[in-house]
Amino acid sequence: MARRVLVCRSLTVLLLAVVSACSGGRSTSPAAPAPATARASTAVPAARAMTFPTLEGYELAVNHGTRTRTGQPGPHYWQQWADYTLQAELNPVSKRMTGKGTIKYANHSPDTLRTVYIQLLQNIFAPGARHDTNVPWSVEGIELNRVAAQGTDLTAASGEGPGYEVNGTVMRLRLPKPLVPGGTADFAFEWRLRVPPDGAPRGGQDGEVYFMNYWYPQMAVYDDINGWQTDQYLGNAEFYMGYGNYDVSLTVPAGWLVTATGTLQNPGEVLAAQTRARLDSARAGHGIVHVVTDLDREPGKSTTAGTNGKLTWRFRADNVRDVAWAASARYLWDASTAAVGDANGDGKPDTSLIQAFWRPEQRANHWDESARYGQHSIEFYSKYLWPYPYPHMTAVDGPTSCGGMEYPMMTCIGGQWDTLGMYEVTTHEIGHMWFPMIVGSDEKRFAWMDEGFTQFDQSQSMADFFKGFDDEARNRKNYLDFSTVAGEVELMHHGDRFPSYNAYGVAAYYKPATVLVALRGVLGRDLFHKAFVEYGRRWQYKHPSPWDFFETIEDVSGRDLSWFWRTWFFETWRLDQAIDSVATVGDSLDVVIGNRGKAPMPVPLVVTRTDGRTDTVTVPVNVWLGGAKRTTVKVAKEPPVKSIEIDPGHDFPDVDRDNQRWPR
Ligand SMILES: [Zn+2]
């Protein structure tokens, strides 16, 4: 697609055979061998590889040894690094934030960089900014008062030589000196912005609550597949961010509470003795502690008195892809702990601090339950995926337009919720700590890698919290309802290029969550879980591409799943398996299975007898890969058959379940 000035390496899609051909006749059945009473009678034709598109950049990365065909990071894998030192002051009267900071950027790539790219995401609010979602406010972007690189002050100018150009939300900075492999470059910035009011996406100001997101100049990602990723922030598609350490100093009026990504470095300077004591009590595991209540919110009581009516809160965050913060004079502060298992690898159990910052009137939206919901979510995912590694997880009551939005160690949640919805949004955003905060994929180009995986994880968390609640059924219904009307778009689609928000929502959330359930059905629960978690472990604090996910699942499971990836990620094929007919032939029942949709999947067929016994036979997917549209399964006639059903467990998203049962 056309971009105005900055063009990154294009997302060239080539049709290349990626994986080895299917081995002939390998069963895809996750189940034990078919019982003697039922077997697929159709000879399995020689399977053929079903290729799916790969990316030129991925092929090159494999050739360069930065990625591998097994889905593990390659021996030459590299990624960039940045150390940020940032200071900001919020003035609630003018609703402005002034900032100053330095970035030490380390070039771990094998390339000499003469230009670097910096994200100025606040420029989505600049006059005339382009956006593809409703941004009701376009007044000011980020105002840069100083830009320096490698010790030299730069001016905004196009052309050759040192300088910078700002195009929308992306700055292109021409370095005074080339940045060689293994070298570092220092940048310095001074800037100012007006905090956007409620209605702005993902944060901003709402009454006396400020949720500060995308508030500083941030290095764009330079990676081994695409080079610089300089896609504009247009509102809908989310982010791709590199890892780094942050040292952040935030100045606000005394009496205001501040929470941020990272660990508070100077509690003795900013927190009153009572607040520190209550926080210690929460850390000691004394349940949910009200650290700051309605009665405490003033300088000298919740915070120290400050100097000239101000306090500076210092936070440090290690190995994160972003820092957000929130401040308000009206926050209550709840805290507790979550048991996360052995997060630091010393063989002993660890805990993380769970916090909620919320306004008293939000009790109506169940914010008094937030810390409990956060605790369950962190403990659940720590067991289900891997231990939560960060020092805290904090839910922040923010502007309505936040809906639910994730930041490292923090969520911004706004709007009205019942208890189910409040748990859902809380656990969803907390799920994002694993994808994409720890597993740092490119959310813009592959939204399913963060939203889809998180939607799936959310379903597991909800089923655990509301014993047996079937959130997977909701995802499946949302996908199936949309798949039968026109307008569905395949998953492998840039987040800013969907024809409608519904098409984006289905492809980013509901369909990939449903596809993971189907993959679980294909592989079996244990193998699926092992492969899914292994993918995450391999790519912690790294930048996986979709192919790293596909290859890891194949590597761990030992299966060729090229047909699965092609079907569910690169196409909008629908699944419609049917029992076409059942006829008595000798001492058998001939069950004719039709594959009426385009999607090939194995067919799990469950035969229930009048004596209550059930047999399961799985028709391998290879039957369909050969092009067949029908196959016959022979089932013993006796004991008498009461019913036959395809996929009674609803593992697969079939568009018509009525034709899957016999008798109808
Ligand atoms: Zn999400």
XYZ file of C-alpha atoms and ligand atoms in Angstrom:
665
model
C 0.000 0.000 0.000
C 1.119 3.525 -0.594
C 2.729 5.307 2.270
C 3.571 8.938 2.211
C 7.289 9.252 2.671
C 8.569 6.403 4.690
C 8.509 3.046 3.068
C 9.743 0.079 4.971
C 10.644 -3.125 3.239
C 7.406 -4.355 1.814
C 5.567 -7.319 3.145
C 6.225 -9.378 0.079
C 4.326 -12.604 0.076
C 5.642 -15.323 -2.140
C 4.134 -18.659 -2.805
C 6.890 -20.969 -1.730
C 6.764 -24.470 -0.426
C 7.733 -24.128 3.187
C 7.644 -27.389 4.961
C 8.526 -30.880 4.017
C 5.866 -32.855 2.236
C 3.373 -34.828 4.296
C 4.541 -38.311 4.912
C 2.056 -40.608 3.243
C -0.628 -42.119 5.345
C 0.435 -40.573 8.631
C -2.667 -40.459 10.709
C -3.693 -37.155 12.146
C -5.926 -38.805 14.673
C -5.150 -37.718 18.219
C -7.031 -40.688 19.551
C -5.913 -44.200 20.230
C -6.076 -46.604 17.281
C -9.608 -47.084 16.051
C -11.439 -49.845 17.862
C -12.138 -53.025 15.965
C -15.814 -52.227 15.756
C -15.255 -49.238 13.503
C -12.696 -48.365 10.916
C -12.341 -46.060 7.971
C -12.818 -48.216 4.922
C -11.627 -45.730 2.351
C -8.016 -46.308 1.427
C -6.088 -43.216 2.404
C -4.686 -41.685 -0.759
C -1.098 -40.565 -0.812
C -1.169 -37.247 0.960
C 0.174 -34.218 -0.798
C 1.770 -31.230 0.751
C -0.555 -28.304 1.047
C 1.721 -25.349 0.884
C 1.025 -21.986 2.383
C 2.596 -18.641 1.624
C 5.727 -17.663 3.380
C 7.498 -14.372 3.639
C 10.617 -13.549 1.675
C 12.122 -12.035 4.818
C 11.539 -15.235 6.759
C 13.271 -17.312 4.103
C 16.242 -14.955 4.268
C 16.274 -15.095 8.058
C 16.473 -18.887 7.931
C 19.309 -18.641 5.413
C 21.111 -16.176 7.681
C 20.684 -18.412 10.714
C 18.599 -15.941 12.713
C 15.510 -18.203 12.432
C 15.200 -21.944 11.945
C 12.971 -24.511 10.345
C 12.235 -25.949 13.791
C 10.800 -22.667 15.024
C 13.591 -22.043 17.539
C 15.470 -18.769 17.363
C 18.515 -19.390 15.179
C 22.133 -19.445 16.332
C 22.595 -15.949 14.891
C 19.343 -14.502 16.207
C 19.742 -10.877 17.272
C 17.588 -8.005 18.354
C 18.127 -4.392 19.221
C 18.167 -2.942 22.717
C 17.495 0.466 24.244
C 18.062 2.008 27.672
C 15.642 4.835 28.386
C 16.043 7.534 31.040
C 12.893 9.648 31.030
C 11.528 12.518 33.094
C 8.032 13.871 32.815
C 5.939 16.405 34.641
C 2.169 16.456 34.494
C 0.346 19.741 34.988
C -3.319 18.942 35.627
C -4.333 22.597 35.226
C -3.066 22.955 31.670
C -3.506 19.201 31.071
C -0.031 19.186 29.619
C 2.917 16.918 30.103
C 6.462 18.054 29.530
C 9.130 15.450 28.979
C 12.865 15.130 28.712
C 14.895 12.008 28.192
C 17.761 10.081 26.725
C 17.910 6.790 24.885
C 21.037 4.677 24.570
C 20.391 2.485 21.565
C 22.501 -0.627 21.000
C 22.888 -1.978 17.491
C 23.054 -5.762 17.775
C 22.312 -6.245 14.087
C 24.983 -7.085 11.538
C 24.070 -3.901 9.647
C 25.571 -0.421 9.753
C 22.702 2.007 10.369
C 22.818 5.501 8.889
C 19.242 6.332 9.763
C 17.068 5.246 12.652
C 13.308 5.449 13.111
C 11.537 6.676 16.207
C 7.861 6.326 17.032
C 5.937 9.452 18.050
C 2.608 7.758 18.678
C 1.002 10.887 20.182
C 1.049 12.358 16.691
C -2.145 10.441 16.008
C -3.674 13.506 17.735
C -1.921 16.050 15.528
C -4.124 18.237 13.316
C -4.818 16.454 10.072
C -3.431 13.126 11.326
C -4.616 10.088 9.480
C -6.574 7.516 11.414
C -8.776 4.535 10.720
C -10.712 4.570 13.976
C -12.801 7.274 15.531
C -10.335 9.721 17.089
C -12.679 12.515 18.168
C -9.913 14.873 19.025
C -7.196 16.145 16.740
C -5.621 19.175 18.345
C -2.010 18.570 19.159
C 0.556 15.905 18.654
C 3.956 15.792 20.259
C 5.849 19.071 20.186
C 9.587 18.468 19.947
C 11.746 21.112 21.538
C 15.039 19.315 21.228
C 16.292 16.362 19.221
C 19.920 15.332 19.537
C 21.853 12.322 18.342
C 25.413 11.274 19.124
C 26.033 14.568 20.915
C 24.801 16.780 18.090
C 21.615 18.835 18.153
C 19.567 18.171 15.037
C 17.030 20.246 13.174
C 13.947 19.201 11.296
C 14.971 19.149 7.679
C 14.669 16.856 4.726
C 17.538 15.988 2.458
C 20.996 14.625 3.156
C 23.171 15.045 6.223
C 22.256 14.838 9.891
C 18.706 15.879 10.723
C 15.237 14.495 11.164
C 11.876 14.366 9.442
C 8.569 13.654 11.110
C 5.941 11.912 9.063
C 2.782 11.244 11.031
C 3.695 9.033 13.948
C 7.152 8.125 12.639
C 10.359 10.126 12.834
C 13.206 9.347 10.472
C 16.474 10.467 11.994
C 19.654 10.744 9.890
C 22.573 10.045 12.170
C 25.612 12.328 12.348
C 27.814 9.195 12.335
C 27.079 5.688 11.047
C 26.044 3.287 13.813
C 28.194 0.213 13.272
C 27.317 -3.354 14.324
C 27.980 -3.697 18.043
C 27.963 0.081 18.520
C 25.655 2.323 20.516
C 24.130 5.708 19.799
C 22.817 8.214 22.328
C 19.725 10.268 21.639
C 18.265 13.138 23.650
C 14.788 14.601 23.410
C 12.738 17.347 24.993
C 9.069 17.431 24.234
C 5.623 18.524 25.307
C 2.148 17.175 24.700
C -1.412 17.827 25.698
C -3.050 14.844 27.305
C -5.978 13.824 25.086
C -9.423 13.825 26.702
C -11.697 10.813 27.078
C -12.578 9.416 23.676
C -8.971 9.056 22.612
C -7.983 5.452 22.056
C -6.371 3.444 24.865
C -5.775 6.156 27.482
C -5.785 9.872 28.146
C -7.551 12.066 30.658
C -10.968 11.607 32.213
C -11.869 14.063 34.959
C -9.113 13.798 37.531
C -7.709 10.562 36.124
C -4.742 10.572 33.755
C -3.662 7.430 31.965
C -0.407 8.275 30.242
C 0.334 6.034 27.257
C 2.669 6.500 24.273
C 4.010 9.578 25.993
C 7.671 9.511 24.936
C 9.763 9.086 21.770
C 10.338 5.353 21.390
C 12.720 3.464 19.101
C 10.936 1.703 16.238
C 11.774 -1.973 15.840
C 14.587 -2.978 13.518
C 14.451 -6.748 13.111
C 16.040 -9.560 11.143
C 12.979 -10.168 8.937
C 11.762 -6.759 7.834
C 14.451 -4.313 8.893
C 12.765 -1.133 10.156
C 9.090 -1.557 10.905
C 7.744 1.927 10.290
C 4.018 1.360 9.901
C 2.028 4.402 10.988
C -0.131 4.313 14.102
C -3.580 4.859 12.645
C -5.658 3.826 15.639
C -6.897 0.343 14.872
C -3.819 -1.852 14.511
C -1.749 -2.064 17.642
C 2.004 -2.032 18.158
C 5.380 -3.579 17.588
C 7.879 -2.591 20.236
C 11.450 -3.507 21.111
C 12.767 -4.438 24.542
C 14.706 -2.227 26.883
C 15.256 -0.962 30.413
C 13.557 2.162 31.669
C 14.420 4.624 34.406
C 11.469 6.973 34.729
C 10.900 10.029 36.954
C 7.341 11.335 37.089
C 6.450 14.625 38.747
C 2.838 15.250 39.795
C 1.085 17.275 42.507
C 1.654 15.990 46.054
C -1.279 13.890 47.208
C -1.746 12.356 43.779
C -1.097 8.645 43.487
C 1.078 7.378 40.654
C 1.393 3.842 39.327
C 3.632 2.813 36.460
C 5.275 -0.036 34.659
C 8.233 -0.964 36.864
C 9.181 -0.886 40.522
C 8.893 2.258 42.627
C 12.443 3.271 43.540
C 11.791 5.945 46.148
C 8.836 4.882 48.326
C 10.416 6.618 51.315
C 10.328 9.952 49.503
C 6.797 9.796 48.083
C 4.693 7.485 50.259
C 3.532 8.390 53.751
C 4.474 5.979 56.540
C 0.912 4.606 56.776
C 0.835 3.847 53.055
C 4.205 2.099 53.182
C 3.132 0.018 56.167
C -0.075 -1.109 54.463
C 1.808 -1.932 51.286
C 4.246 -4.034 53.325
C 1.282 -5.824 54.836
C -0.070 -6.601 51.362
C 3.342 -7.861 50.270
C 3.474 -10.079 53.334
C 0.428 -11.917 52.017
C -2.271 -10.588 54.327
C -4.979 -10.768 51.671
C -6.360 -7.714 49.927
C -5.202 -4.602 51.761
C -6.774 -1.178 51.244
C -3.533 0.745 51.000
C -5.207 4.084 50.380
C -8.867 4.537 51.296
C -11.386 7.342 50.911
C -10.118 8.863 54.153
C -6.458 8.938 53.194
C -6.303 10.835 49.962
C -4.284 13.923 50.737
C -0.669 15.046 50.942
C 0.755 14.050 54.279
C -1.674 11.124 54.601
C -1.357 8.957 51.483
C 1.770 10.604 50.118
C 4.412 12.752 51.734
C 3.898 16.511 51.702
C 6.273 17.154 48.807
C 8.206 20.224 47.799
C 6.398 23.207 46.298
C 3.295 21.022 46.229
C 4.948 18.418 43.994
C 6.405 14.937 44.268
C 8.628 13.034 41.874
C 8.014 9.282 41.680
C 10.861 7.176 40.296
C 10.271 3.809 38.657
C 12.605 1.303 37.103
C 11.477 -1.403 34.683
C 13.726 -4.057 33.175
C 13.293 -5.868 29.885
C 9.933 -4.416 28.914
C 8.638 -3.195 25.603
C 6.969 -0.036 26.865
C 6.216 2.009 29.955
C 2.855 3.527 30.822
C 1.755 5.369 33.945
C -1.354 6.706 35.591
C -1.954 9.453 38.121
C -4.917 10.795 40.022
C -5.861 12.624 43.191
C -8.950 10.463 43.438
C -7.582 6.939 43.339
C -8.163 4.330 45.967
C -5.357 1.786 46.117
C -5.884 -1.923 46.797
C -3.020 -4.409 46.922
C -2.494 -8.107 47.373
C -0.079 -10.764 46.176
C -0.249 -13.621 43.714
C 1.744 -16.834 43.923
C 3.425 -17.220 40.553
C 5.634 -20.275 41.036
C 9.358 -20.109 40.492
C 9.620 -17.038 38.280
C 13.318 -16.277 38.751
C 14.616 -19.833 38.464
C 16.123 -20.108 41.942
C 14.002 -23.130 42.812
C 11.809 -21.209 45.283
C 8.260 -19.934 44.824
C 7.879 -16.251 43.989
C 5.064 -13.766 44.354
C 4.037 -10.683 42.461
C 2.235 -7.636 43.823
C -1.353 -7.307 42.574
C -2.809 -3.793 42.627
C -5.916 -1.881 41.675
C -6.160 1.919 41.407
C -9.754 3.101 41.121
C -12.193 5.876 41.851
C -14.836 5.272 44.567
C -17.764 5.618 42.154
C -16.377 2.659 40.178
C -17.592 0.331 42.884
C -20.712 0.161 40.669
C -18.489 -1.431 38.011
C -17.080 -3.959 40.495
C -13.685 -2.341 40.927
C -13.768 -3.501 44.528
C -13.303 -7.002 43.031
C -10.438 -5.973 40.760
C -7.557 -7.091 43.001
C -9.190 -10.491 43.528
C -9.734 -10.897 39.774
C -6.149 -9.859 39.097
C -4.826 -12.304 41.651
C -6.732 -15.222 40.155
C -5.693 -14.266 36.625
C -1.990 -13.997 37.416
C -2.019 -17.241 39.390
C -3.975 -19.074 36.685
C -1.773 -17.994 33.766
C 1.381 -18.573 35.816
C 0.355 -22.222 36.066
C -1.191 -22.571 32.631
C 1.624 -20.837 30.702
C 4.707 -19.962 32.747
C 5.392 -17.948 35.915
C 4.601 -14.253 35.740
C 8.024 -12.620 35.836
C 7.270 -8.980 36.613
C 7.228 -7.348 40.074
C 3.600 -6.231 39.903
C 0.363 -6.409 37.951
C -1.833 -3.374 38.291
C -5.339 -2.688 37.026
C -6.018 0.994 36.518
C -9.429 2.635 36.287
C -9.069 4.889 33.258
C -11.081 6.810 30.680
C -14.132 5.054 29.258
C -12.428 4.915 25.880
C -9.732 2.638 27.295
C -12.238 -0.195 27.189
C -9.538 -2.628 28.130
C -5.967 -1.980 27.111
C -2.753 -3.674 28.092
C 0.621 -2.217 28.985
C 3.534 -3.993 30.632
C 2.502 -4.713 34.260
C -0.583 -2.516 33.784
C -4.021 -2.436 32.268
C -6.196 0.559 31.549
C -9.840 -0.395 31.984
C -12.735 1.975 31.422
C -16.465 1.698 30.953
C -19.342 -0.138 32.557
C -19.166 -3.784 33.514
C -21.128 -6.471 35.246
C -19.132 -9.010 37.249
C -18.739 -11.409 34.305
C -17.608 -8.592 32.026
C -15.276 -7.142 34.649
C -13.594 -10.476 35.174
C -13.434 -11.007 31.419
C -11.818 -7.671 30.603
C -9.434 -7.925 33.558
C -8.285 -11.432 32.766
C -8.056 -10.660 29.045
C -5.769 -7.670 29.556
C -3.713 -9.556 32.117
C -3.415 -12.401 29.606
C -1.648 -9.924 27.357
C 1.284 -9.888 29.790
C 2.243 -13.201 28.157
C 1.270 -12.239 24.576
C 2.580 -9.738 23.458
C 4.369 -8.213 26.484
C 6.653 -11.199 27.073
C 6.340 -12.848 23.661
C 6.931 -9.708 21.621
C 5.220 -10.277 18.288
C 4.255 -7.640 15.721
C 0.675 -6.836 16.681
C 0.140 -4.549 13.725
C 0.706 -7.132 11.047
C -0.362 -10.259 12.907
C -3.027 -9.287 15.419
C -3.987 -12.938 15.953
C -0.601 -13.586 17.574
C -1.513 -11.395 20.502
C -5.296 -10.958 20.458
C -6.177 -14.457 19.291
C -3.835 -16.181 21.690
C -5.031 -13.977 24.537
C -8.672 -14.583 23.651
C -7.978 -18.312 23.841
C -6.134 -17.961 27.164
C -8.951 -15.806 28.502
C -11.367 -18.671 27.836
C -9.206 -21.019 29.911
C -9.037 -18.488 32.750
C -12.818 -17.892 32.693
C -13.543 -21.618 32.728
C -11.355 -21.891 35.818
C -12.830 -18.883 37.622
C -16.495 -19.440 36.742
C -16.260 -23.199 37.013
C -17.062 -24.649 33.615
C -18.037 -21.363 31.902
C -17.806 -21.991 28.153
C -16.163 -18.887 26.715
C -14.831 -20.975 23.832
C -18.425 -21.428 22.653
C -18.853 -17.643 22.548
C -15.717 -17.227 20.436
C -16.819 -20.002 18.101
C -20.284 -18.509 17.675
C -18.868 -15.056 16.916
C -16.626 -16.547 14.262
C -19.261 -18.827 12.743
C -21.947 -16.138 12.653
C -19.600 -13.854 10.741
C -18.168 -16.562 8.497
C -21.552 -17.176 6.918
C -22.020 -13.567 5.833
C -19.833 -11.908 3.253
C -16.776 -9.992 4.337
C -14.608 -12.438 6.232
C -10.898 -11.841 5.769
C -8.071 -14.303 6.362
C -6.014 -14.015 9.564
C -2.775 -13.111 7.783
C -3.828 -9.548 7.198
C -2.415 -6.223 8.360
C -4.440 -4.776 11.237
C -5.014 -1.507 9.408
C -6.236 -3.087 6.201
C -9.441 -4.825 7.181
C -12.583 -3.767 5.337
C -14.580 -3.468 8.554
C -14.103 -3.526 12.291
C -16.114 -6.750 12.460
C -13.798 -8.413 9.963
C -10.840 -7.310 12.083
C -12.487 -8.464 15.292
C -13.231 -11.914 13.928
C -9.791 -12.373 12.365
C -7.890 -10.951 15.334
C -9.874 -12.433 18.238
C -12.644 -14.961 17.702
C -11.398 -17.004 14.797
C -7.815 -17.517 15.988
C -9.098 -18.404 19.480
C -11.409 -20.930 17.818
C -8.614 -22.186 15.577
C -6.466 -22.921 18.644
C -9.336 -25.004 20.032
C -9.409 -26.865 16.699
C -5.637 -27.366 16.838
C -6.088 -28.750 20.344
C -8.665 -31.121 18.875
C -6.242 -32.229 16.177
C -3.238 -32.721 18.471
C -4.951 -33.738 21.676
C -4.953 -31.606 24.816
C -1.579 -32.528 26.240
C 0.410 -32.305 23.036
C -1.268 -29.053 22.054
C -0.538 -27.519 25.441
C 3.063 -28.655 25.371
C 3.614 -27.190 21.898
C 1.766 -23.935 22.630
C 3.741 -23.273 25.814
C 6.982 -24.265 24.118
C 6.350 -21.649 21.445
C 5.987 -19.026 24.168
C 9.066 -20.185 26.059
C 11.230 -20.116 22.942
C 10.222 -16.560 22.101
C 10.143 -14.877 25.497
C 11.423 -11.290 25.159
C 11.977 -11.884 21.455
C 10.171 -11.133 18.199
C 8.487 -14.236 16.798
C 6.885 -14.271 13.373
C 3.893 -16.447 12.448
C 6.282 -18.956 10.877
C 8.126 -19.371 14.174
C 4.796 -20.352 15.692
C 3.871 -22.755 12.874
C 7.298 -24.395 12.866
C 7.405 -24.764 16.648
C 4.016 -26.494 16.759
C 5.155 -28.884 14.006
C 8.517 -29.424 15.700
C 7.041 -30.259 19.102
C 4.140 -32.313 17.784
C 6.096 -34.103 15.066
C 3.237 -33.427 12.646
C 3.109 -31.840 9.230
C 0.329 -29.314 9.687
C 0.810 -27.330 6.494
C -2.813 -28.106 5.554
C -3.949 -26.657 8.883
C -2.004 -23.395 8.574
C -3.086 -22.894 4.977
C -6.727 -23.551 5.792
C -7.131 -21.507 8.917
C -4.580 -18.692 8.605
C -4.283 -17.993 4.884
C -7.786 -18.777 3.626
C -11.376 -18.180 4.656
C -12.404 -21.743 3.866
C -15.307 -23.022 5.918
C -15.671 -26.398 7.559
C -18.804 -28.420 6.908
C -18.544 -32.114 7.629
C -21.753 -34.121 7.275
C -23.117 -37.617 7.655
C -24.529 -37.995 4.153
C -26.099 -41.406 4.627
C -26.097 -44.524 6.792
C -26.966 -47.882 5.205
C -26.859 -51.502 6.338
C -24.468 -53.583 4.244
C -24.106 -57.135 5.503
C -23.126 -57.037 9.161
C -21.973 -53.409 8.951
C -23.361 -49.934 8.753
C -21.810 -47.935 5.948
C -21.542 -44.336 7.148
C -20.894 -41.962 4.261
C -19.125 -38.813 5.408
C -19.256 -35.773 3.166
C -16.813 -32.889 3.251
C -19.143 -30.157 2.031
C -16.949 -27.190 2.884
C -13.521 -26.315 1.552
C -11.683 -26.760 4.841
C -10.070 -30.173 5.280
C -10.064 -31.519 8.828
C -9.953 -34.963 10.374
C -13.399 -36.337 11.190
C -13.886 -37.511 14.778
C -16.878 -39.852 14.547
C -18.520 -41.086 17.734
C -20.820 -44.128 17.542
C -23.169 -44.605 20.499
C -24.809 -48.005 20.962
C -28.094 -48.789 22.665
C -26.156 -50.470 25.477
C -24.483 -47.112 26.189
C -21.060 -47.994 24.802
C -19.370 -45.477 22.537
C -16.669 -45.978 19.932
C -14.654 -43.209 18.352
C -13.092 -43.469 14.938
C -11.204 -40.606 13.399
C -11.035 -40.253 9.650
C -7.598 -38.807 8.937
C -7.391 -35.475 7.177
C -5.340 -37.062 4.396
C -8.578 -38.434 2.946
C -9.563 -34.893 1.995
C -6.110 -33.681 0.985
C -6.286 -36.071 -1.954
C -9.304 -34.176 -3.221
C -12.055 -36.592 -2.127
C -15.367 -35.072 -1.098
C -16.793 -38.263 0.400
C -15.568 -41.254 2.319
C -17.230 -44.293 3.851
C -16.697 -45.537 7.370
C -17.775 -49.095 8.171
C -19.247 -49.582 11.633
C -20.292 -52.917 13.175
C -24.077 -53.235 13.121
C -24.295 -54.944 16.527
C -24.832 -54.091 19.320
C -27.529 -51.848 17.807
C -26.448 -48.307 17.041
C -28.419 -45.563 18.723
C -26.704 -42.535 17.210
C -23.674 -41.411 15.273
C -22.205 -37.942 15.555
C -19.242 -36.050 14.131
C -17.229 -34.058 16.680
C -19.697 -34.099 19.576
C -17.067 -32.265 21.651
C -17.344 -29.209 19.358
C -13.597 -29.022 18.868
C -13.984 -27.937 15.264
C -15.887 -24.864 14.037
C -18.363 -26.524 11.706
C -20.838 -24.157 10.042
C -23.721 -26.657 10.090
C -24.001 -28.961 13.059
C -27.436 -30.264 12.076
C -25.995 -32.473 9.332
C -23.424 -34.013 11.669
C -25.832 -36.287 13.523
C -27.574 -39.506 12.630
C -30.420 -40.042 12.933
C -31.153 -36.425 12.037
Zn -6.611 -7.961 23.693
